[in-house]
Short mmCIF file of C-alpha atoms and ligand atoms in Angstrom, two decimals:
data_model
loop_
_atom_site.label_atom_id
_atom_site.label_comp_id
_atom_site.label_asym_id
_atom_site.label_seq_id
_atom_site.Cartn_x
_atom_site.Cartn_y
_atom_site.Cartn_z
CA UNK W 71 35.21 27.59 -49.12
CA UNK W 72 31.40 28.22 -48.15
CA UNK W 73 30.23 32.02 -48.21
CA UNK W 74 28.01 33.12 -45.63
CA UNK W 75 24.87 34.70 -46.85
CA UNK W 76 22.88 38.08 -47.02
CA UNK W 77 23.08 41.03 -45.14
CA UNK W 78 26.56 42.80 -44.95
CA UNK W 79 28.31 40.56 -42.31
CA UNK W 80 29.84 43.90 -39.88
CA UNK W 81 26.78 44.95 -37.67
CA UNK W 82 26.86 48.71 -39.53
CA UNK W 83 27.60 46.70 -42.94
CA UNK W 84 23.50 47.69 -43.66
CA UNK W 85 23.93 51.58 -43.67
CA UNK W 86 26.69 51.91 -45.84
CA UNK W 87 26.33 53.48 -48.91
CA UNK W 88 28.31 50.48 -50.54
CA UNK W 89 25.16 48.61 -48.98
CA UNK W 90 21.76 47.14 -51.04
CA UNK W 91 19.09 49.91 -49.91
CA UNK W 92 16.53 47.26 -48.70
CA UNK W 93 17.31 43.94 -47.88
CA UNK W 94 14.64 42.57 -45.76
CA UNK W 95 12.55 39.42 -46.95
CA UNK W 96 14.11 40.11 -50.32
CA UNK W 97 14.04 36.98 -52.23
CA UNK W 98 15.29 38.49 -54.81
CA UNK W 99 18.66 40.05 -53.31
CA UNK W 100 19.24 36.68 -51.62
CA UNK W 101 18.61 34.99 -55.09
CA UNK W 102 21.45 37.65 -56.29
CA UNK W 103 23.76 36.58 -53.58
CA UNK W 104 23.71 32.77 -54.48
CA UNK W 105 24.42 33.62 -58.17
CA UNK W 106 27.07 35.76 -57.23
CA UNK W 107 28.88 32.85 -55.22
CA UNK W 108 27.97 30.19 -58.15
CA UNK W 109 29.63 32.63 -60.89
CA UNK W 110 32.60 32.46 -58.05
CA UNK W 111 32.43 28.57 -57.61
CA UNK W 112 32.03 28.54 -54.57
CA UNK W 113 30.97 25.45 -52.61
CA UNK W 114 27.63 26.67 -50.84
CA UNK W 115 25.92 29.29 -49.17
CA UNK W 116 25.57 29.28 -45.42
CA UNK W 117 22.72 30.72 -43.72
CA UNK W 118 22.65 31.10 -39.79
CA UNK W 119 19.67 30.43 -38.00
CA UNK W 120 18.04 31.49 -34.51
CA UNK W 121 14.79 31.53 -33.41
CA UNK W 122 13.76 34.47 -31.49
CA UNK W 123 13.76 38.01 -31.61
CA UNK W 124 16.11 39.99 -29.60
CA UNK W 125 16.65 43.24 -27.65
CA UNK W 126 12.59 44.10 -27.32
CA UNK W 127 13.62 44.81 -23.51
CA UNK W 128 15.98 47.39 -25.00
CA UNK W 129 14.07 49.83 -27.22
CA UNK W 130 17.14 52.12 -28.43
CA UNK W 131 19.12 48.97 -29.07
CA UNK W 132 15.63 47.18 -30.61
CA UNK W 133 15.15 50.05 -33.13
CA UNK W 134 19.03 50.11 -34.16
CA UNK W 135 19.10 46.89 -34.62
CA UNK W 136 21.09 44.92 -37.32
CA UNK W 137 20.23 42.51 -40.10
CA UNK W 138 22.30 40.29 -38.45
CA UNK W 139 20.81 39.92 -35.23
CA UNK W 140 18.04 38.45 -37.52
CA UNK W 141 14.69 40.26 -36.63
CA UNK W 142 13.23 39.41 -39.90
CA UNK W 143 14.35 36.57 -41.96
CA UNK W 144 12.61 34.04 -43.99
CA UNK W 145 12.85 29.93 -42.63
CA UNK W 146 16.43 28.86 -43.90
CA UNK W 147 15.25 25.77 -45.84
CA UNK W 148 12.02 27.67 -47.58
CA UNK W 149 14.08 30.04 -48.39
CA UNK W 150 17.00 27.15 -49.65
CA UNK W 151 14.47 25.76 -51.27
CA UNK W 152 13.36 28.77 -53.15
CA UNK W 153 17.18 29.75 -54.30
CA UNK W 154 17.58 25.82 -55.26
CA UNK W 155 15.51 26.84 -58.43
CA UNK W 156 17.48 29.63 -59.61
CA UNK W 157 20.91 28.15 -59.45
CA UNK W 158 22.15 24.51 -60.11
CA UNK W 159 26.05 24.20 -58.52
CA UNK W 160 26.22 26.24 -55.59
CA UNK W 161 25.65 23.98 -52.11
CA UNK W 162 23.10 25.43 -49.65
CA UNK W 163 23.72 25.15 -45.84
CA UNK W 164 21.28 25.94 -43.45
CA UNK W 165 21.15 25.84 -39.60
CA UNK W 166 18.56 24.40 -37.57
CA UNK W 167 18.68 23.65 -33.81
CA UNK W 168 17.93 20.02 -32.17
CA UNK W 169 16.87 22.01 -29.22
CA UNK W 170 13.10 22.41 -29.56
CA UNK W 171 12.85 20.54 -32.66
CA UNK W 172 11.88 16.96 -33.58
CA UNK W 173 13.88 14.28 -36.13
CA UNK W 174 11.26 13.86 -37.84
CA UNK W 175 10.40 17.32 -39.14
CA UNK W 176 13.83 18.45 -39.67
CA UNK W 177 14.87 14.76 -41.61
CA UNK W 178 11.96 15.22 -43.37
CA UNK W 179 12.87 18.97 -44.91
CA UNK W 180 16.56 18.30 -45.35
CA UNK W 181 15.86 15.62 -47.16
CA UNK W 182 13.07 17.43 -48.86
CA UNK W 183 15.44 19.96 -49.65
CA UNK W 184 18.27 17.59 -50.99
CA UNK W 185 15.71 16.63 -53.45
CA UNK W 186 14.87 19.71 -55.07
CA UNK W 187 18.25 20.90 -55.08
CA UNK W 188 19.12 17.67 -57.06
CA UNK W 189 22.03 17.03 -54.16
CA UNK W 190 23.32 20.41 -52.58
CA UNK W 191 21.87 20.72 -49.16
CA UNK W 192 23.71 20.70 -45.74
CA UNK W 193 22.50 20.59 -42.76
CA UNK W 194 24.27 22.82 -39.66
CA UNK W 195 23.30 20.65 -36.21
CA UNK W 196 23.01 24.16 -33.73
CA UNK W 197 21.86 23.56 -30.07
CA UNK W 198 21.09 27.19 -30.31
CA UNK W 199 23.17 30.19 -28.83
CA UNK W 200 20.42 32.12 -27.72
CA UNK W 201 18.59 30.92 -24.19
CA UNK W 202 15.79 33.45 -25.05
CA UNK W 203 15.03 30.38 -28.01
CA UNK W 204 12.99 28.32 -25.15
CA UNK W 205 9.96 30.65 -24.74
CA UNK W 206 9.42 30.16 -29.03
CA UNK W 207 8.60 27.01 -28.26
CA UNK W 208 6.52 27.45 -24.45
CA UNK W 209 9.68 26.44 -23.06
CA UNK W 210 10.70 27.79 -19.35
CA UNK W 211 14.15 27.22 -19.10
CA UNK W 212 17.23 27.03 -22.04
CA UNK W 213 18.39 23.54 -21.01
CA UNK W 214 22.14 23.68 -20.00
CA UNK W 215 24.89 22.56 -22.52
CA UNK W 216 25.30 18.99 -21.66
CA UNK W 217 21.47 18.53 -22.10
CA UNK W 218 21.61 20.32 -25.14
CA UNK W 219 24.48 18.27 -26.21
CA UNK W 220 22.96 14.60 -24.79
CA UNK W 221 20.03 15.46 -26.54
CA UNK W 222 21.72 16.72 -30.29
CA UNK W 223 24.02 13.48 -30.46
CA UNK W 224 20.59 11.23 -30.32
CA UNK W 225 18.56 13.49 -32.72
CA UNK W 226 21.44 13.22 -35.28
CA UNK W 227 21.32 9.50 -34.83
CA UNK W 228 17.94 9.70 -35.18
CA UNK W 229 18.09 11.72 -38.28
CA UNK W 230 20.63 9.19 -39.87
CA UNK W 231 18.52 6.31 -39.17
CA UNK W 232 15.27 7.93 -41.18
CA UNK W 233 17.41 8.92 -44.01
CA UNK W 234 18.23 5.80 -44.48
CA UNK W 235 15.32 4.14 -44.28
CA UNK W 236 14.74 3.66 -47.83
CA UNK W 237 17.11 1.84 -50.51
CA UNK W 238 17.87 4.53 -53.99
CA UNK W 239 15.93 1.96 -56.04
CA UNK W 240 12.98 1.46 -53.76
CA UNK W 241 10.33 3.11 -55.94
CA UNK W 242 10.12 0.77 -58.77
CA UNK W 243 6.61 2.27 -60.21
CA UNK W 244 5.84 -0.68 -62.70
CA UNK W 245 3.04 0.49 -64.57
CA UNK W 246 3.08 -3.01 -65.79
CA UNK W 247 2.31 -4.92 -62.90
CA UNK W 248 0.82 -1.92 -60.87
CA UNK W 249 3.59 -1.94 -58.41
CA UNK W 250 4.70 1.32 -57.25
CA UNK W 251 7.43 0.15 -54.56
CA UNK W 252 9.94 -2.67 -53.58
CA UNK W 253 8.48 -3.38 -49.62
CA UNK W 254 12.00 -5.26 -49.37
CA UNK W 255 13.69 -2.04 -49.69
CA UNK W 256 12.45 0.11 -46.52
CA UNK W 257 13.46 -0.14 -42.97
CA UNK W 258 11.56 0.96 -40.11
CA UNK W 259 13.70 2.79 -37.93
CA UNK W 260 12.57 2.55 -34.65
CA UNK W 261 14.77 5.11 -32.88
CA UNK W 262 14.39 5.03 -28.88
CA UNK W 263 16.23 7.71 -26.60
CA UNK W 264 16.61 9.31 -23.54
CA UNK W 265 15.37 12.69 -25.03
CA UNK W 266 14.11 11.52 -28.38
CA UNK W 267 12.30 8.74 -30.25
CA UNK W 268 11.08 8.32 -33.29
CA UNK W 269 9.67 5.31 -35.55
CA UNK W 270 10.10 5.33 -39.46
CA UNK W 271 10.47 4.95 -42.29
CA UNK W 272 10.65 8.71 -43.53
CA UNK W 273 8.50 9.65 -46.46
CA UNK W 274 11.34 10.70 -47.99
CA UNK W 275 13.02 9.05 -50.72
CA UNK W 276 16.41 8.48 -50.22
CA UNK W 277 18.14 11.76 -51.42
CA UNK W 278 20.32 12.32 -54.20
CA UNK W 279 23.67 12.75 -51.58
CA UNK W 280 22.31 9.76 -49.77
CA UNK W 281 22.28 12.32 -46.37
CA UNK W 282 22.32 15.94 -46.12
CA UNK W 283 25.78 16.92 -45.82
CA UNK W 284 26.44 17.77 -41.83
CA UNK W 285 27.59 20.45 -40.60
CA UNK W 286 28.16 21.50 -36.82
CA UNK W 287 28.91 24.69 -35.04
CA UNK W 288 29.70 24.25 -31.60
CA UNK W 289 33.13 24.63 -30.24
CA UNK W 290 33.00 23.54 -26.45
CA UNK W 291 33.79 19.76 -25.27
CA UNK W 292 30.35 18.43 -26.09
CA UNK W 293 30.44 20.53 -29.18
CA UNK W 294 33.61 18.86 -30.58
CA UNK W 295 32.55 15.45 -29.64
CA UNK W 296 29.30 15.83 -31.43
CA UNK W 297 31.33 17.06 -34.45
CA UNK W 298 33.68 14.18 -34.05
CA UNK W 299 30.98 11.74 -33.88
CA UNK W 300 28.69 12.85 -36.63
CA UNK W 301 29.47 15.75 -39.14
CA UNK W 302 31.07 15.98 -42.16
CA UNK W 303 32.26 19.44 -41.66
CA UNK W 304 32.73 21.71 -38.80
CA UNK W 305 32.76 25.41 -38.54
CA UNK W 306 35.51 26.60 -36.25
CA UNK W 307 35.61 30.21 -34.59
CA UNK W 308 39.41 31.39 -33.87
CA UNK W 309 40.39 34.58 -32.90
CA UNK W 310 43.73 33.65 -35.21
CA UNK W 311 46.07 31.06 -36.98
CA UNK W 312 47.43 29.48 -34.06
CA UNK W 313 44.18 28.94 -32.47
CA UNK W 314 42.63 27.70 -35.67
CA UNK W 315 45.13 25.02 -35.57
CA UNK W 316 44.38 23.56 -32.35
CA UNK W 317 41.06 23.22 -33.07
CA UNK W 318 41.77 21.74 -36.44
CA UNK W 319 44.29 19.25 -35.12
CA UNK W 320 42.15 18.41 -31.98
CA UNK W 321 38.71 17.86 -34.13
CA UNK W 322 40.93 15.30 -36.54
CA UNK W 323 42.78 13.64 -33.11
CA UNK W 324 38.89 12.87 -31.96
CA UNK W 325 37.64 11.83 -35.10
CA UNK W 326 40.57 9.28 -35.97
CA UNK W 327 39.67 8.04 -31.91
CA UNK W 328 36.27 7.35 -32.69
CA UNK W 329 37.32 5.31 -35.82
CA UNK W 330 36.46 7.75 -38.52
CA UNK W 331 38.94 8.65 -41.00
CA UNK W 332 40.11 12.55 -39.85
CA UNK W 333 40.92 13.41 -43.50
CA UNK W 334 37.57 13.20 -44.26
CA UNK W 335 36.52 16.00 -41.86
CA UNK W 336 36.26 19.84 -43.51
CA UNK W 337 36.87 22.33 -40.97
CA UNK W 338 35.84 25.48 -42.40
CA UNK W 339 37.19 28.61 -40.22
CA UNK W 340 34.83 31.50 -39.99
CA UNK W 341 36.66 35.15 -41.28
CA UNK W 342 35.26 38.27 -41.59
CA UNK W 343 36.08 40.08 -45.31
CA UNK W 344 37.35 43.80 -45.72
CA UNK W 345 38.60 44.18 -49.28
CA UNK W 346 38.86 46.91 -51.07
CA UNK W 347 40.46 47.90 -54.58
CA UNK W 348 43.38 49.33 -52.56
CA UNK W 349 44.71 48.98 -49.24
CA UNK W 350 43.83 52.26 -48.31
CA UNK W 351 39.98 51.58 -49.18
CA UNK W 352 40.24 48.56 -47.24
CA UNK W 353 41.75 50.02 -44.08
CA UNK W 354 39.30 53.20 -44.63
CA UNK W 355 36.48 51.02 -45.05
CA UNK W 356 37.44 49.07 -41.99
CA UNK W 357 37.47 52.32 -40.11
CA UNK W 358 34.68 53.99 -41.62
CA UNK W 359 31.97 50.85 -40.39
CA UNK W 360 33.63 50.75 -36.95
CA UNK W 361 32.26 54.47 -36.30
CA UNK W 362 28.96 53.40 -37.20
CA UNK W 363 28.72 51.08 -34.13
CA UNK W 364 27.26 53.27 -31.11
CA UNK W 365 29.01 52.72 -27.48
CA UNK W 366 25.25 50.88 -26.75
CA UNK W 367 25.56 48.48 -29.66
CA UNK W 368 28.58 47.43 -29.35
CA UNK W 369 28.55 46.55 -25.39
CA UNK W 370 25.32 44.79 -26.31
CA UNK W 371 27.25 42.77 -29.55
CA UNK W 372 30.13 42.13 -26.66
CA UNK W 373 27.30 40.48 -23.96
CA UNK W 374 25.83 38.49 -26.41
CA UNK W 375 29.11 37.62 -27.70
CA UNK W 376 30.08 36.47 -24.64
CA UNK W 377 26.36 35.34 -23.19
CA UNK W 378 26.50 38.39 -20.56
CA UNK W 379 24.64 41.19 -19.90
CA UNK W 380 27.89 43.65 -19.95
CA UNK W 381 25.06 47.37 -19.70
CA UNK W 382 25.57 47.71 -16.35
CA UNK W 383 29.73 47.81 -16.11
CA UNK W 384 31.37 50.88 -16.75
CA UNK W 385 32.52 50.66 -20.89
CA UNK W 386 36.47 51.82 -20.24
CA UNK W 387 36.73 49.85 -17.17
CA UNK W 388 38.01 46.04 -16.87
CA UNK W 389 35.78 43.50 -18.33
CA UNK W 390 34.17 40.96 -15.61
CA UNK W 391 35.68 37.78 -14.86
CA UNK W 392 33.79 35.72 -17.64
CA UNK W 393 35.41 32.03 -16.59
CA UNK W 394 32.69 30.70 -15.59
CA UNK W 395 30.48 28.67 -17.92
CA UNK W 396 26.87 29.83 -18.59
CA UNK W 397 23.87 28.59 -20.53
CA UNK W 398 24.71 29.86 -23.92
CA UNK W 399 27.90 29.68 -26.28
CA UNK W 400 30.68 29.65 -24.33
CA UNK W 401 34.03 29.35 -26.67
CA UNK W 402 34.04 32.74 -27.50
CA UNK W 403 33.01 34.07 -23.91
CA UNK W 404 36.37 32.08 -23.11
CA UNK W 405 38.48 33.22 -25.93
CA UNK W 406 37.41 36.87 -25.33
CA UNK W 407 37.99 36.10 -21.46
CA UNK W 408 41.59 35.26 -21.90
CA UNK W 409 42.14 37.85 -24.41
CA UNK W 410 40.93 41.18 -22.04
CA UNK W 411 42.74 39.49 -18.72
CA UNK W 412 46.45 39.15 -21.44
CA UNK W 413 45.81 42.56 -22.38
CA UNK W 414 44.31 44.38 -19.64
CA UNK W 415 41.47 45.39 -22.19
CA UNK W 416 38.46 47.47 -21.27
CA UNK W 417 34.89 46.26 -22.20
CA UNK W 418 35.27 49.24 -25.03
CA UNK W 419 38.49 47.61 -26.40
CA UNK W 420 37.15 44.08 -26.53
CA UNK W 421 34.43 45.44 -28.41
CA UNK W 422 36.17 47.46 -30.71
CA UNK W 423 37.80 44.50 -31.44
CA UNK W 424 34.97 41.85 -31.05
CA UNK W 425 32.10 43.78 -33.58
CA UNK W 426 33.92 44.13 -37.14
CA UNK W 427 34.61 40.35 -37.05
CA UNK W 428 32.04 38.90 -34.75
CA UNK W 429 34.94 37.35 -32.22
CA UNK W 430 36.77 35.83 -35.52
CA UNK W 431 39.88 36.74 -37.43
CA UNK W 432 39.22 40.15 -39.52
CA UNK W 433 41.42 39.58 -43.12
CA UNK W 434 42.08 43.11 -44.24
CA UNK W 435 43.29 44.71 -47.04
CA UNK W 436 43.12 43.91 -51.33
CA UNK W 437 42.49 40.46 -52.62
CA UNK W 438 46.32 39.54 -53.07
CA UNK W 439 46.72 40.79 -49.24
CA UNK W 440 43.73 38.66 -48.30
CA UNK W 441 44.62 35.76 -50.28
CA UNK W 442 48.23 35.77 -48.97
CA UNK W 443 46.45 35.54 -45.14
CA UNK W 444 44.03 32.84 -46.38
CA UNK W 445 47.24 31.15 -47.68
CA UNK W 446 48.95 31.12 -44.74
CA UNK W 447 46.36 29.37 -42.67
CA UNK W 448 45.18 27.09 -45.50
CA UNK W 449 49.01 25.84 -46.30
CA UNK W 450 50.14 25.64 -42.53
CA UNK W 451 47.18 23.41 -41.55
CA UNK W 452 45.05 25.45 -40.01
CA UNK W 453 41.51 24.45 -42.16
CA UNK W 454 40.47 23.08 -45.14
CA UNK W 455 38.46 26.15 -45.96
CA UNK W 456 36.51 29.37 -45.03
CA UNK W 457 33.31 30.92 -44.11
CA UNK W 458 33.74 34.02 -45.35
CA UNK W 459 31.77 37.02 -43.75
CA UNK W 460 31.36 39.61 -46.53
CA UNK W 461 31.61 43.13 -44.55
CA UNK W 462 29.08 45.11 -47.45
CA UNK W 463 26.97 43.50 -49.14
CA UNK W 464 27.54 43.54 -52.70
CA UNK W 465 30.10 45.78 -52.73
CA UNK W 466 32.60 43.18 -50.47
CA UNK W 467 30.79 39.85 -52.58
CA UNK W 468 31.92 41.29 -56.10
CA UNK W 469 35.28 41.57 -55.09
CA UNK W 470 35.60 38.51 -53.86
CA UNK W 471 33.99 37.09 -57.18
CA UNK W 472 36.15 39.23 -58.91
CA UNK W 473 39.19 39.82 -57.15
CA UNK W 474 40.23 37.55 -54.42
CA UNK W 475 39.23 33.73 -55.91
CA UNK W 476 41.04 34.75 -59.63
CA UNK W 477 43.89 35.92 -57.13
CA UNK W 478 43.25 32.11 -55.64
CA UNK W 479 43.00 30.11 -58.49
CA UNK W 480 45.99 32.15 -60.13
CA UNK W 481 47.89 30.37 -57.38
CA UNK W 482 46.26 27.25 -57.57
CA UNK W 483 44.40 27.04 -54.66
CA UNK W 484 40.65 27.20 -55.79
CA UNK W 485 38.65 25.32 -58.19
CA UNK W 486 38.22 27.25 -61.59
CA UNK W 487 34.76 25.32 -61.86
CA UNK W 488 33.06 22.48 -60.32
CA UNK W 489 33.89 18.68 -60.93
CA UNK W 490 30.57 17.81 -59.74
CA UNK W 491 26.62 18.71 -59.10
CA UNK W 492 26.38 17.85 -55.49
CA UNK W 493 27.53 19.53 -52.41
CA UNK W 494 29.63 16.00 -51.25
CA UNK W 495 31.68 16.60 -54.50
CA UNK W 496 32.77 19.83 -53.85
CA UNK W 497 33.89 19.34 -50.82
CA UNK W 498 35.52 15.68 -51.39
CA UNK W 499 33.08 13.78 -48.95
CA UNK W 500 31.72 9.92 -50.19
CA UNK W 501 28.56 10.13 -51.18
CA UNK W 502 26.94 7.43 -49.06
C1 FMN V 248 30.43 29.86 -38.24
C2 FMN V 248 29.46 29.67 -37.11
C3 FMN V 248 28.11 29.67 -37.38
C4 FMN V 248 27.17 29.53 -36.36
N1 FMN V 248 25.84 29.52 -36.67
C5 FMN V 248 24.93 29.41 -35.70
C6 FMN V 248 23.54 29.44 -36.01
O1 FMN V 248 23.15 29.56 -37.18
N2 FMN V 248 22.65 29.35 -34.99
C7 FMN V 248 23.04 29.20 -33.66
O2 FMN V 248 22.19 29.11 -32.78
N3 FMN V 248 24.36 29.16 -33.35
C8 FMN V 248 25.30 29.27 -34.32
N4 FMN V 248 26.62 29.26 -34.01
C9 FMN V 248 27.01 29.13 -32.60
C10 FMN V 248 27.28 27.68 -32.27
O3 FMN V 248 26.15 26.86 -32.48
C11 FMN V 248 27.76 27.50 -30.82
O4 FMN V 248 26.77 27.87 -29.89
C12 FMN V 248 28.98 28.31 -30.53
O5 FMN V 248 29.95 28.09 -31.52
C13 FMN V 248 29.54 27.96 -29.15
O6 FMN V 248 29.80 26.58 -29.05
P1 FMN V 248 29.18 25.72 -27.86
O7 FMN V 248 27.68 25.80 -28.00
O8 FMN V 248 29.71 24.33 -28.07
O9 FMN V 248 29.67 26.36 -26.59
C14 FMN V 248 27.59 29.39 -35.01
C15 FMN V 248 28.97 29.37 -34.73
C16 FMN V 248 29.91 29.50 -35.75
C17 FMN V 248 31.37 29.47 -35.41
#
């Protein structure tokens, strides 16, 4: 079970009274957040990653804008790095995109990162979501998804190859003899692709989990083969159960194909979190943020869920035909599709439905009621764990601390500490 990070996880999450006052570039509420989820035992922190910022076209929608649309937010892996020091357990996932990056610099800082977190850093491969990404980096055009895709499955490979490029006992450092390495103990990658090439070795010694844990986040055909091929974990967006279990059972089917052993994949199923003390806080709570969200920002939430500009459509009329695919993410645009054509839903309805639980499941109601949901998809098959989107921030994180894992680990689903130190122990994974 990884915890995603920060800022209160529903879009109005920030102005709630419930709510930290100030949260932006606060090391020191982000610090507060990772102890919170260590004194839980949980098995890492997740931060999300993009790199633009949004809505400047829009300036009603630009000055309401939310913590998590991100227009402020430190580098993930400075800022892992940073919260490695005040904690020693808790795992650290961070996204960056293989987009407009290049292996080098981002096998160099995971495996920076691995280091100084003595083995607790993860890595989550992105291709990016957001096509305004390309002009960060003097880029024209967002290149389409199989691009995006060709070009993520050969900077992985990359990536592997450099982290291995040194043996764990390269660096001898005889004082004796004056020799500080074992020159039989590198290998020079020499990595040569149709979008990216890179020679080694790193300079990087090999890190304490051998690699970075991987993580991946896309959900469409080249999104699941990428996963299949290379990650250790996936994170899976379903709308509920039934559609978290074709995705698990799928992922597993393509892994086992490609010769990998599907029991060693983690698919962790993204949830947004609205506990309260009682049901009635919950449900009240529930209701209380969905108010918050203006007509404006929630059709804008709904287009970006869905990677269309949804302004111009009148909000309690039908929602466009969204089949077609588009530069962007497109398994929610479909899920959401299908969902407003079985229903008959108007853009308003999708987004009433879309914003408290950013296109995933919304679990509702006190830890036991939670915990019984979580149950019910853990037991039946449907994942191995959860990202858990904590609605307020700290109100919703201390209850789950202190309410919904003892509810867990009273029924013996959750760790009651950890067995190991590094991020591949929590979550079962070889270290390699
Ligand atoms: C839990 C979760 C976390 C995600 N985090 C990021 C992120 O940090 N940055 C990003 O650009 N996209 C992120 N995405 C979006 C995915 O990278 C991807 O674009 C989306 O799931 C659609 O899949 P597709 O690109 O294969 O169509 C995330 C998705 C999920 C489900």
């Amino acid at each position: 079970m990884t915890w995603l990070v920060g800022n209160s996880y529903h879009a109005a999450g920030w102005r709630h009274d419930l709510a930290w006052d100030r949260t932006t570039m606060r090391l020191d509420v982000l610090i507060e957040v990772a102890k919170l989820a260590e004194q839980a035992k949980l098995d890492a922190l997740f931060i999300a990653d993009g790199n633009a910022v949004r809505n400047m076209d829009t300036p009603d929608l630009f000055e309401a804008n939310t913590p998590s649309a991100r227009p402020a937010v430190f580098d993930p892996v400075t800022l892992m790095a940073a919260i490695s020091q005040h904690t020693a357990r808790i795992g650290l996932v961070s996204t960056a995109s293989t987009t407009y990056e290049t292996p080098w610099s981002v096998a160099r800082r995971y495996a920076s990162l691995d280091h100084l977190s003595n083995g607790r850093a993860a890595w989550n491969v992105v291709t990016g979501s957001n096509p305004g990404d390309s002009l960060s980096f003097g880029v024209a055009r967002h290149p389409d998804r199989d691009e995006r895709y060709g070009r993520a499955d050969e900077f992985v490979q990359a990536c592997i190859a450099l982290w291995d490029s040194w043996d764990e006992d390269a660096f001898v450092e005889r004082k004796d003899i004056g020799q500080y390495l074992d020159s039989s103990k590198v290998r020079t990658p020499d990595f040569r692709g149709k979008y990216v090439s890179v020679r080694g070795p790193l300079n990087v010694a090999r890190s304490p989990q051998g690699r970075p844990v991987l993580f991946h986040a896309g959900q469409s055909e080249g999104g699941r083969q990428l996963a299949a091929r290379h990650a250790d974990c996936i994170f899976a967006a379903a709308v509920n159960v039934e559609a978290a279990r074709e995705f698990t059972t799928d992922l597993r089917c393509r892994r086992a194909d490609l010769g990998r052993d599907p029991d060693e994949l983690r698919v962790i199923v993204s949830v947004a979190v609205y506990l309260g003390r009682t049901e009635e806080e919950a449900t009240g709570l529930y209701r209380e943020l969905n108010s918050l969200i203006t007509p404006a920002l929630g059709v804008d939430f709904l287009g970006k869920a869905v990677s269309e500009d949804l302004a111009g459509y009148p909000i309690d009329g039908p929602m466009p035909d969204l089949s077609g695919a588009v530069v962007g993410g497109n398994s929610i645009r479909g899920q959401l599709d299908a969902l407003a054509k079985a229903e008959n839903l108007s853009i308003r309805q999708v987004y009433e439905r879309v914003v408290p639980s950013v296109g995933n499941a919304a679990l509702i109601g006190t830890a036991a009621q939670v915990a019984d949901m979580m149950e019910d998809w853990f037991v039946s098959g449907a994942c191995d764990g959860f990202v858990l989107g904590a609605s307020i921030n700290p109100f919703t994180l201390r209850l789950i601390r202190d309410e919904l894992v003892p509810e867990l680990q009273r029924r013996g689903l959750f760790r009651t500490d950890y067995a190991g130190t590094t991020l591949r122990e929590h979550l079962r994974l070889p270290l390699l």
